[in-house]
C-alpha cells in the first residue's frame, strides 16, 4: 500500500493530461444529478452556486443556461479554460467565475456567501478522511443559513471498490485515477452544520459507476 502527498498531488497531472487528450470527456449533456440540482435550486429560488470539481463543465453550462451565477473550482486549469470558452461562446460568460483551486485548501469564497454548493464526483477524489472533514467544514462556512449542498459519490457497492491498487482509507486506483469510495458512515460523518435531507442511489456510465446523490441543508442556528 502506498500513500502520500506526492501520490495525491500527482492526480492533478493525471487529470490535466486526461482532459487535454479528451475534450468533452464526460460529454456535453448535464448529468442526472446536475438536472436534479437545477430543478431543486430553482424551486428554492436560489441564485449563486459554488461548484467544486467542475471539470470541463457539463453541469456548469447547464446551471448557466438555467440562469444561475456559478463560481466553478477545479485544480485542472486546462479544463477550466475550456469551460470559460464554452461559457463565452454560449453567451453566458458573465455569469461564470472560474478559479483553479485544490479543494484540500481553504475555499476562496467568503463566509455565508453562496446559496448552494454542488459537486458531481468531486467528493470521491483522492482526499483522505481528515481532508473531507476540512472540506465539509468549508462548505458549511461558505453556505448561507438555509442554503443547500448537493454532492455525488461512488460508493462501496461500485464494481471498482476493492479492485486495482489500494491506497488505504477506502481509496483504490484504476486506470491511473484514485477514487475514494464512500460508505454510509462517511456520508453521515460529513454533515457538519447541516441537516441530511436525502440520499438517493443512481448509476452512470458504462461500468456502470454506482453512486449516491446526497442533499443537505445548512442549519439556521449556530452549530
Ligand atoms: C470525476 S471528475 C468530475 C468532473 C465534473 N464534475 C463532471 O462530472 O463532469 C472529478 C473532477 O475533480 C477534479 N479534482 C480532483 N481532485 C481535486 C482537488 N483536490 N481539488 C480540485 N479539483 C479536484 C478533477 O480535476 C476533475 O475535474
PDB file of C-alpha atoms and ligand atoms in Angstrom:
ATOM      1  CA  UNK A   1       0.000   0.000   0.000  1.00  0.00           C
ATOM      2  CA  UNK A   2       1.369   3.408  -0.976  1.00  0.00           C
ATOM      3  CA  UNK A   3       0.002   6.744   0.034  1.00  0.00           C
ATOM      4  CA  UNK A   4       1.481  10.154   0.419  1.00  0.00           C
ATOM      5  CA  UNK A   5       1.243  13.771  -0.532  1.00  0.00           C
ATOM      6  CA  UNK A   6       3.180  13.227  -3.771  1.00  0.00           C
ATOM      7  CA  UNK A   7       0.865  10.443  -4.874  1.00  0.00           C
ATOM      8  CA  UNK A   8      -2.234  12.548  -4.249  1.00  0.00           C
ATOM      9  CA  UNK A   9      -0.637  15.576  -5.909  1.00  0.00           C
ATOM     10  CA  UNK A  10       0.213  13.501  -8.997  1.00  0.00           C
ATOM     11  CA  UNK A  11      -3.514  13.050  -9.536  1.00  0.00           C
ATOM     12  CA  UNK A  12      -3.602  16.660 -10.767  1.00  0.00           C
ATOM     13  CA  UNK A  13      -1.140  15.829 -13.567  1.00  0.00           C
ATOM     14  CA  UNK A  14      -3.223  12.787 -14.464  1.00  0.00           C
ATOM     15  CA  UNK A  15      -6.437  14.804 -14.636  1.00  0.00           C
ATOM     16  CA  UNK A  16      -4.774  17.583 -16.655  1.00  0.00           C
ATOM     17  CA  UNK A  17      -3.352  15.198 -19.277  1.00  0.00           C
ATOM     18  CA  UNK A  18      -6.620  13.239 -19.467  1.00  0.00           C
ATOM     19  CA  UNK A  19      -8.653  16.393 -20.072  1.00  0.00           C
ATOM     20  CA  UNK A  20      -6.216  17.627 -22.744  1.00  0.00           C
ATOM     21  CA  UNK A  21      -6.431  14.257 -24.521  1.00  0.00           C
ATOM     22  CA  UNK A  22     -10.212  14.027 -24.109  1.00  0.00           C
ATOM     23  CA  UNK A  23     -12.116  17.234 -24.797  1.00  0.00           C
ATOM     24  CA  UNK A  24     -15.707  16.639 -23.677  1.00  0.00           C
ATOM     25  CA  UNK A  25     -14.560  13.650 -21.601  1.00  0.00           C
ATOM     26  CA  UNK A  26     -17.946  13.286 -19.857  1.00  0.00           C
ATOM     27  CA  UNK A  27     -19.954  14.674 -22.792  1.00  0.00           C
ATOM     28  CA  UNK A  28     -21.776  17.968 -23.075  1.00  0.00           C
ATOM     29  CA  UNK A  29     -25.159  16.982 -21.641  1.00  0.00           C
ATOM     30  CA  UNK A  30     -25.712  17.610 -17.922  1.00  0.00           C
ATOM     31  CA  UNK A  31     -25.517  14.641 -15.553  1.00  0.00           C
ATOM     32  CA  UNK A  32     -28.682  13.320 -13.888  1.00  0.00           C
ATOM     33  CA  UNK A  33     -27.505  14.906 -10.623  1.00  0.00           C
ATOM     34  CA  UNK A  34     -26.995  18.241 -12.389  1.00  0.00           C
ATOM     35  CA  UNK A  35     -30.564  18.101 -13.726  1.00  0.00           C
ATOM     36  CA  UNK A  36     -31.807  17.270 -10.202  1.00  0.00           C
ATOM     37  CA  UNK A  37     -29.864  20.162  -8.632  1.00  0.00           C
ATOM     38  CA  UNK A  38     -31.085  22.684 -11.216  1.00  0.00           C
ATOM     39  CA  UNK A  39     -34.693  21.711 -10.559  1.00  0.00           C
ATOM     40  CA  UNK A  40     -34.231  21.803  -6.763  1.00  0.00           C
ATOM     41  CA  UNK A  41     -32.289  25.092  -6.691  1.00  0.00           C
ATOM     42  CA  UNK A  42     -34.887  26.721  -9.000  1.00  0.00           C
ATOM     43  CA  UNK A  43     -37.778  25.615  -6.777  1.00  0.00           C
ATOM     44  CA  UNK A  44     -35.933  27.091  -3.776  1.00  0.00           C
ATOM     45  CA  UNK A  45     -35.353  30.388  -5.620  1.00  0.00           C
ATOM     46  CA  UNK A  46     -31.552  30.128  -5.305  1.00  0.00           C
ATOM     47  CA  UNK A  47     -29.172  32.273  -7.357  1.00  0.00           C
ATOM     48  CA  UNK A  48     -25.491  31.793  -6.529  1.00  0.00           C
ATOM     49  CA  UNK A  49     -23.944  28.340  -6.884  1.00  0.00           C
ATOM     50  CA  UNK A  50     -20.439  27.201  -5.943  1.00  0.00           C
ATOM     51  CA  UNK A  51     -19.414  24.129  -7.946  1.00  0.00           C
ATOM     52  CA  UNK A  52     -16.489  22.002  -6.761  1.00  0.00           C
ATOM     53  CA  UNK A  53     -14.535  19.875  -9.257  1.00  0.00           C
ATOM     54  CA  UNK A  54     -16.417  21.301 -12.238  1.00  0.00           C
ATOM     55  CA  UNK A  55     -14.030  19.718 -14.762  1.00  0.00           C
ATOM     56  CA  UNK A  56     -14.956  20.598 -18.346  1.00  0.00           C
ATOM     57  CA  UNK A  57     -18.303  21.841 -17.051  1.00  0.00           C
ATOM     58  CA  UNK A  58     -21.119  19.692 -18.428  1.00  0.00           C
ATOM     59  CA  UNK A  59     -23.188  20.611 -15.337  1.00  0.00           C
ATOM     60  CA  UNK A  60     -21.787  24.144 -15.023  1.00  0.00           C
ATOM     61  CA  UNK A  61     -23.023  25.046 -18.501  1.00  0.00           C
ATOM     62  CA  UNK A  62     -26.480  23.708 -17.674  1.00  0.00           C
ATOM     63  CA  UNK A  63     -26.536  25.821 -14.470  1.00  0.00           C
ATOM     64  CA  UNK A  64     -25.621  28.880 -16.543  1.00  0.00           C
ATOM     65  CA  UNK A  65     -28.298  28.162 -19.164  1.00  0.00           C
ATOM     66  CA  UNK A  66     -30.803  27.864 -16.285  1.00  0.00           C
ATOM     67  CA  UNK A  67     -29.849  31.397 -15.162  1.00  0.00           C
ATOM     68  CA  UNK A  68     -27.661  30.699 -12.104  1.00  0.00           C
ATOM     69  CA  UNK A  69     -24.444  32.556 -11.314  1.00  0.00           C
ATOM     70  CA  UNK A  70     -21.715  29.958 -10.844  1.00  0.00           C
ATOM     71  CA  UNK A  71     -18.289  30.018  -9.228  1.00  0.00           C
ATOM     72  CA  UNK A  72     -16.576  26.901 -10.592  1.00  0.00           C
ATOM     73  CA  UNK A  73     -13.477  25.472  -8.919  1.00  0.00           C
ATOM     74  CA  UNK A  74     -11.203  22.693 -10.143  1.00  0.00           C
ATOM     75  CA  UNK A  75      -7.500  22.023  -9.735  1.00  0.00           C
ATOM     76  CA  UNK A  76      -7.217  21.332 -13.502  1.00  0.00           C
ATOM     77  CA  UNK A  77      -6.760  24.773 -15.086  1.00  0.00           C
ATOM     78  CA  UNK A  78      -6.924  23.420 -18.667  1.00  0.00           C
ATOM     79  CA  UNK A  79     -10.433  22.082 -18.060  1.00  0.00           C
ATOM     80  CA  UNK A  80     -11.491  25.449 -16.615  1.00  0.00           C
ATOM     81  CA  UNK A  81     -10.072  27.264 -19.657  1.00  0.00           C
ATOM     82  CA  UNK A  82     -12.191  25.007 -21.865  1.00  0.00           C
ATOM     83  CA  UNK A  83     -15.217  25.753 -19.664  1.00  0.00           C
ATOM     84  CA  UNK A  84     -14.600  29.522 -19.845  1.00  0.00           C
ATOM     85  CA  UNK A  85     -14.500  29.345 -23.644  1.00  0.00           C
ATOM     86  CA  UNK A  86     -17.710  27.313 -23.834  1.00  0.00           C
ATOM     87  CA  UNK A  87     -19.487  29.714 -21.471  1.00  0.00           C
ATOM     88  CA  UNK A  88     -18.411  32.733 -23.531  1.00  0.00           C
ATOM     89  CA  UNK A  89     -19.431  31.023 -26.784  1.00  0.00           C
ATOM     90  CA  UNK A  90     -22.901  30.303 -25.389  1.00  0.00           C
ATOM     91  CA  UNK A  91     -23.362  33.916 -24.253  1.00  0.00           C
ATOM     92  CA  UNK A  92     -23.241  33.089 -20.527  1.00  0.00           C
ATOM     93  CA  UNK A  93     -19.683  34.175 -19.760  1.00  0.00           C
ATOM     94  CA  UNK A  94     -20.688  36.982 -17.390  1.00  0.00           C
ATOM     95  CA  UNK A  95     -22.470  34.527 -15.057  1.00  0.00           C
ATOM     96  CA  UNK A  96     -19.340  32.407 -14.554  1.00  0.00           C
ATOM     97  CA  UNK A  97     -16.235  32.788 -12.405  1.00  0.00           C
ATOM     98  CA  UNK A  98     -13.632  30.027 -12.641  1.00  0.00           C
ATOM     99  CA  UNK A  99     -10.715  29.564 -10.253  1.00  0.00           C
ATOM    100  CA  UNK A 100      -8.008  26.897 -10.327  1.00  0.00           C
ATOM    101  CA  UNK A 101      -8.094  25.610  -6.765  1.00  0.00           C
ATOM    102  CA  UNK A 102      -7.286  22.451  -4.811  1.00  0.00           C
ATOM    103  CA  UNK A 103     -10.275  21.688  -2.552  1.00  0.00           C
ATOM    104  CA  UNK A 104      -7.898  20.368   0.111  1.00  0.00           C
ATOM    105  CA  UNK A 105      -7.134  24.067   0.735  1.00  0.00           C
ATOM    106  CA  UNK A 106      -9.437  26.714   2.239  1.00  0.00           C
ATOM    107  CA  UNK A 107     -12.152  27.581  -0.308  1.00  0.00           C
ATOM    108  CA  UNK A 108     -11.529  31.000  -1.925  1.00  0.00           C
ATOM    109  CA  UNK A 109     -15.053  32.200  -1.076  1.00  0.00           C
ATOM    110  CA  UNK A 110     -16.294  34.437   1.819  1.00  0.00           C
ATOM    111  CA  UNK A 111     -18.375  33.120   4.736  1.00  0.00           C
ATOM    112  CA  UNK A 112     -22.144  32.616   4.112  1.00  0.00           C
ATOM    113  CA  UNK A 113     -21.806  33.944   0.554  1.00  0.00           C
ATOM    114  CA  UNK A 114     -23.390  31.213  -1.592  1.00  0.00           C
ATOM    115  CA  UNK A 115     -26.934  29.820  -1.824  1.00  0.00           C
ATOM    116  CA  UNK A 116     -25.845  26.343  -2.888  1.00  0.00           C
ATOM    117  CA  UNK A 117     -22.782  24.127  -3.203  1.00  0.00           C
ATOM    118  CA  UNK A 118     -22.803  21.418  -5.885  1.00  0.00           C
ATOM    119  CA  UNK A 119     -20.346  18.754  -6.978  1.00  0.00           C
ATOM    120  CA  UNK A 120     -20.548  15.627  -9.097  1.00  0.00           C
ATOM    121  CA  UNK A 121     -17.884  13.013  -8.239  1.00  0.00           C
ATOM    122  CA  UNK A 122     -15.551  15.514  -6.535  1.00  0.00           C
ATOM    123  CA  UNK A 123     -16.021  14.152  -3.020  1.00  0.00           C
ATOM    124  CA  UNK A 124     -14.790  10.745  -4.151  1.00  0.00           C
ATOM    125  CA  UNK A 125     -11.463  12.032  -5.419  1.00  0.00           C
ATOM    126  CA  UNK A 126      -8.105  11.267  -3.756  1.00  0.00           C
ATOM    127  CA  UNK A 127      -8.822  13.021  -0.478  1.00  0.00           C
ATOM    128  CA  UNK A 128      -8.193  11.473   2.919  1.00  0.00           C
ATOM    129  CA  UNK A 129     -10.951  11.351   5.547  1.00  0.00           C
ATOM    130  CA  UNK A 130      -9.403  14.280   7.524  1.00  0.00           C
ATOM    131  CA  UNK A 131      -9.316  16.260   4.242  1.00  0.00           C
ATOM    132  CA  UNK A 132     -13.045  15.507   3.779  1.00  0.00           C
ATOM    133  CA  UNK A 133     -13.682  16.769   7.332  1.00  0.00           C
ATOM    134  CA  UNK A 134     -11.945  20.027   6.411  1.00  0.00           C
ATOM    135  CA  UNK A 135     -13.847  20.325   3.120  1.00  0.00           C
ATOM    136  CA  UNK A 136     -17.220  19.678   4.820  1.00  0.00           C
ATOM    137  CA  UNK A 137     -16.409  22.421   7.349  1.00  0.00           C
ATOM    138  CA  UNK A 138     -15.506  24.740   4.489  1.00  0.00           C
ATOM    139  CA  UNK A 139     -18.795  24.018   2.691  1.00  0.00           C
ATOM    140  CA  UNK A 140     -20.670  24.818   5.933  1.00  0.00           C
ATOM    141  CA  UNK A 141     -18.670  28.048   6.269  1.00  0.00           C
ATOM    142  CA  UNK A 142     -19.453  29.380   2.773  1.00  0.00           C
ATOM    143  CA  UNK A 143     -23.136  28.322   2.629  1.00  0.00           C
ATOM    144  CA  UNK A 144     -25.674  30.851   3.819  1.00  0.00           C
ATOM    145  CA  UNK A 145     -28.046  29.546   6.518  1.00  0.00           C
ATOM    146  CA  UNK A 146     -30.812  27.547   4.823  1.00  0.00           C
ATOM    147  CA  UNK A 147     -28.635  27.005   1.733  1.00  0.00           C
ATOM    148  CA  UNK A 148     -28.316  23.614   0.044  1.00  0.00           C
ATOM    149  CA  UNK A 149     -25.436  21.225  -0.560  1.00  0.00           C
ATOM    150  CA  UNK A 150     -25.827  18.557  -3.262  1.00  0.00           C
ATOM    151  CA  UNK A 151     -22.933  16.184  -3.957  1.00  0.00           C
ATOM    152  CA  UNK A 152     -22.454  12.767  -5.507  1.00  0.00           C
ATOM    153  CA  UNK A 153     -20.015   9.980  -4.698  1.00  0.00           C
ATOM    154  CA  UNK A 154     -19.222   6.490  -5.925  1.00  0.00           C
ATOM    155  CA  UNK A 155     -19.871   4.095  -3.054  1.00  0.00           C
ATOM    156  CA  UNK A 156     -18.658   0.745  -1.773  1.00  0.00           C
ATOM    157  CA  UNK A 157     -21.203  -1.093  -3.970  1.00  0.00           C
ATOM    158  CA  UNK A 158     -19.310   0.087  -7.102  1.00  0.00           C
ATOM    159  CA  UNK A 159     -17.535  -2.582  -9.185  1.00  0.00           C
ATOM    160  CA  UNK A 160     -14.200  -0.753  -8.789  1.00  0.00           C
ATOM    161  CA  UNK A 161     -14.392  -0.827  -4.973  1.00  0.00           C
ATOM    162  CA  UNK A 162     -11.707  -3.242  -3.800  1.00  0.00           C
ATOM    163  CA  UNK A 163     -10.274  -3.535  -7.349  1.00  0.00           C
ATOM    164  CA  UNK A 164      -6.990  -2.093  -8.673  1.00  0.00           C
ATOM    165  CA  UNK A 165      -4.219  -0.669  -6.494  1.00  0.00           C
ATOM    166  CA  UNK A 166      -5.211   0.002  -2.855  1.00  0.00           C
ATOM    167  CA  UNK A 167      -4.075   3.271  -1.272  1.00  0.00           C
ATOM    168  CA  UNK A 168      -5.740   2.898   2.130  1.00  0.00           C
ATOM    169  CA  UNK A 169      -8.732   4.795   3.559  1.00  0.00           C
ATOM    170  CA  UNK A 170     -11.071   3.063   1.009  1.00  0.00           C
ATOM    171  CA  UNK A 171      -9.117   4.536  -1.924  1.00  0.00           C
ATOM    172  CA  UNK A 172      -8.403   2.359  -4.975  1.00  0.00           C
ATOM    173  CA  UNK A 173      -6.576   3.256  -8.190  1.00  0.00           C
ATOM    174  CA  UNK A 174      -7.876   2.108 -11.568  1.00  0.00           C
ATOM    175  CA  UNK A 175      -6.563   3.409 -14.893  1.00  0.00           C
ATOM    176  CA  UNK A 176      -4.404   5.950 -13.050  1.00  0.00           C
ATOM    177  CA  UNK A 177      -7.383   7.529 -11.241  1.00  0.00           C
ATOM    178  CA  UNK A 178      -7.636   7.208  -7.464  1.00  0.00           C
ATOM    179  CA  UNK A 179     -11.219   7.034  -6.176  1.00  0.00           C
ATOM    180  CA  UNK A 180     -12.243   7.261  -2.513  1.00  0.00           C
ATOM    181  CA  UNK A 181     -15.313   5.028  -2.228  1.00  0.00           C
ATOM    182  CA  UNK A 182     -17.901   6.154   0.315  1.00  0.00           C
ATOM    183  CA  UNK A 183     -19.679   4.021   2.877  1.00  0.00           C
ATOM    184  CA  UNK A 184     -22.771   5.222   4.685  1.00  0.00           C
ATOM    185  CA  UNK A 185     -20.805   6.115   7.832  1.00  0.00           C
ATOM    186  CA  UNK A 186     -18.724   8.593   5.821  1.00  0.00           C
ATOM    187  CA  UNK A 187     -21.888  10.225   4.424  1.00  0.00           C
ATOM    188  CA  UNK A 188     -23.208  10.597   7.986  1.00  0.00           C
ATOM    189  CA  UNK A 189     -19.843  11.927   9.203  1.00  0.00           C
ATOM    190  CA  UNK A 190     -19.765  14.775   6.644  1.00  0.00           C
ATOM    191  CA  UNK A 191     -22.899  16.621   7.787  1.00  0.00           C
ATOM    192  CA  UNK A 192     -21.256  19.336   9.890  1.00  0.00           C
ATOM    193  CA  UNK A 193     -23.630  22.277  10.419  1.00  0.00           C
ATOM    194  CA  UNK A 194     -26.183  20.722   8.050  1.00  0.00           C
ATOM    195  CA  UNK A 195     -29.271  18.522   8.118  1.00  0.00           C
ATOM    196  CA  UNK A 196     -29.156  15.455   5.887  1.00  0.00           C
ATOM    197  CA  UNK A 197     -32.271  15.627   3.684  1.00  0.00           C
ATOM    198  CA  UNK A 198     -31.817  12.788   1.214  1.00  0.00           C
ATOM    199  CA  UNK A 199     -29.521  10.022  -0.037  1.00  0.00           C
ATOM    200  CA  UNK A 200     -30.520   8.567  -3.415  1.00  0.00           C
ATOM    201  CA  UNK A 201     -28.767   5.784  -5.298  1.00  0.00           C
ATOM    202  CA  UNK A 202     -28.173   6.077  -9.054  1.00  0.00           C
ATOM    203  CA  UNK A 203     -25.913   4.753 -11.811  1.00  0.00           C
ATOM    204  CA  UNK A 204     -23.909   6.476 -14.524  1.00  0.00           C
ATOM    205  CA  UNK A 205     -21.791   5.390 -17.494  1.00  0.00           C
ATOM    206  CA  UNK A 206     -20.742   2.048 -18.849  1.00  0.00           C
ATOM    207  CA  UNK A 207     -19.315   0.184 -15.806  1.00  0.00           C
ATOM    208  CA  UNK A 208     -21.786   1.398 -14.536  1.00  0.00           C
ATOM    209  CA  UNK A 209     -20.479   3.718 -11.832  1.00  0.00           C
ATOM    210  CA  UNK A 210     -22.681   3.224  -8.756  1.00  0.00           C
ATOM    211  CA  UNK A 211     -23.277   6.449  -6.886  1.00  0.00           C
ATOM    212  CA  UNK A 212     -25.159   8.184  -4.132  1.00  0.00           C
ATOM    213  CA  UNK A 213     -26.592  11.667  -4.546  1.00  0.00           C
ATOM    214  CA  UNK A 214     -26.624  13.430  -1.184  1.00  0.00           C
ATOM    215  CA  UNK A 215     -28.660  16.530  -0.332  1.00  0.00           C
ATOM    216  CA  UNK A 216     -28.073  18.595   2.815  1.00  0.00           C
ATOM    217  CA  UNK A 217     -29.413  21.885   4.108  1.00  0.00           C
ATOM    218  CA  UNK A 218     -27.269  24.348   6.079  1.00  0.00           C
ATOM    219  CA  UNK A 219     -28.799  24.782   9.523  1.00  0.00           C
ATOM    220  CA  UNK A 220     -30.007  28.250  10.527  1.00  0.00           C
ATOM    221  CA  UNK A 221     -28.794  28.009  14.116  1.00  0.00           C
ATOM    222  CA  UNK A 222     -25.110  28.124  15.119  1.00  0.00           C
ATOM    223  CA  UNK A 223     -23.549  24.630  15.067  1.00  0.00           C
TER     224      UNK A 223
HETATM  225  C1  LIG B   1     -14.730  12.674 -11.864  1.00  0.00           C
HETATM  226  S1  LIG B   1     -14.289  14.280 -12.409  1.00  0.00           S
HETATM  227  C2  LIG B   1     -15.884  15.059 -12.474  1.00  0.00           C
HETATM  228  C3  LIG B   1     -15.900  16.335 -13.280  1.00  0.00           C
HETATM  229  C4  LIG B   1     -17.274  17.008 -13.395  1.00  0.00           C
HETATM  230  N1  LIG B   1     -17.843  17.262 -12.080  1.00  0.00           N
HETATM  231  C5  LIG B   1     -18.203  16.165 -14.212  1.00  0.00           C
HETATM  232  O1  LIG B   1     -18.980  15.398 -13.617  1.00  0.00           O
HETATM  233  O2  LIG B   1     -18.138  16.259 -15.439  1.00  0.00           O
HETATM  234  C6  LIG B   1     -13.576  14.958 -10.916  1.00  0.00           C
HETATM  235  C7  LIG B   1     -13.066  16.371 -11.069  1.00  0.00           C
HETATM  236  O3  LIG B   1     -12.496  16.748  -9.813  1.00  0.00           O
HETATM  237  C8  LIG B   1     -11.284  17.446 -10.049  1.00  0.00           C
HETATM  238  N2  LIG B   1     -10.455  17.279  -8.839  1.00  0.00           N
HETATM  239  C9  LIG B   1      -9.898  16.140  -8.358  1.00  0.00           C
HETATM  240  N3  LIG B   1      -9.237  16.376  -7.217  1.00  0.00           N
HETATM  241  C10 LIG B   1      -9.371  17.707  -6.967  1.00  0.00           C
HETATM  242  C11 LIG B   1      -8.908  18.568  -5.937  1.00  0.00           C
HETATM  243  N4  LIG B   1      -8.163  18.113  -4.920  1.00  0.00           N
HETATM  244  N5  LIG B   1      -9.232  19.882  -5.998  1.00  0.00           N
HETATM  245  C12 LIG B   1      -9.986  20.368  -7.017  1.00  0.00           C
HETATM  246  N6  LIG B   1     -10.452  19.604  -8.033  1.00  0.00           N
HETATM  247  C13 LIG B   1     -10.149  18.284  -7.998  1.00  0.00           C
HETATM  248  C14 LIG B   1     -10.707  16.796 -11.302  1.00  0.00           C
HETATM  249  O4  LIG B   1      -9.777  17.646 -11.963  1.00  0.00           O
HETATM  250  C15 LIG B   1     -11.971  16.555 -12.110  1.00  0.00           C
HETATM  251  O5  LIG B   1     -12.290  17.668 -12.902  1.00  0.00           O
END
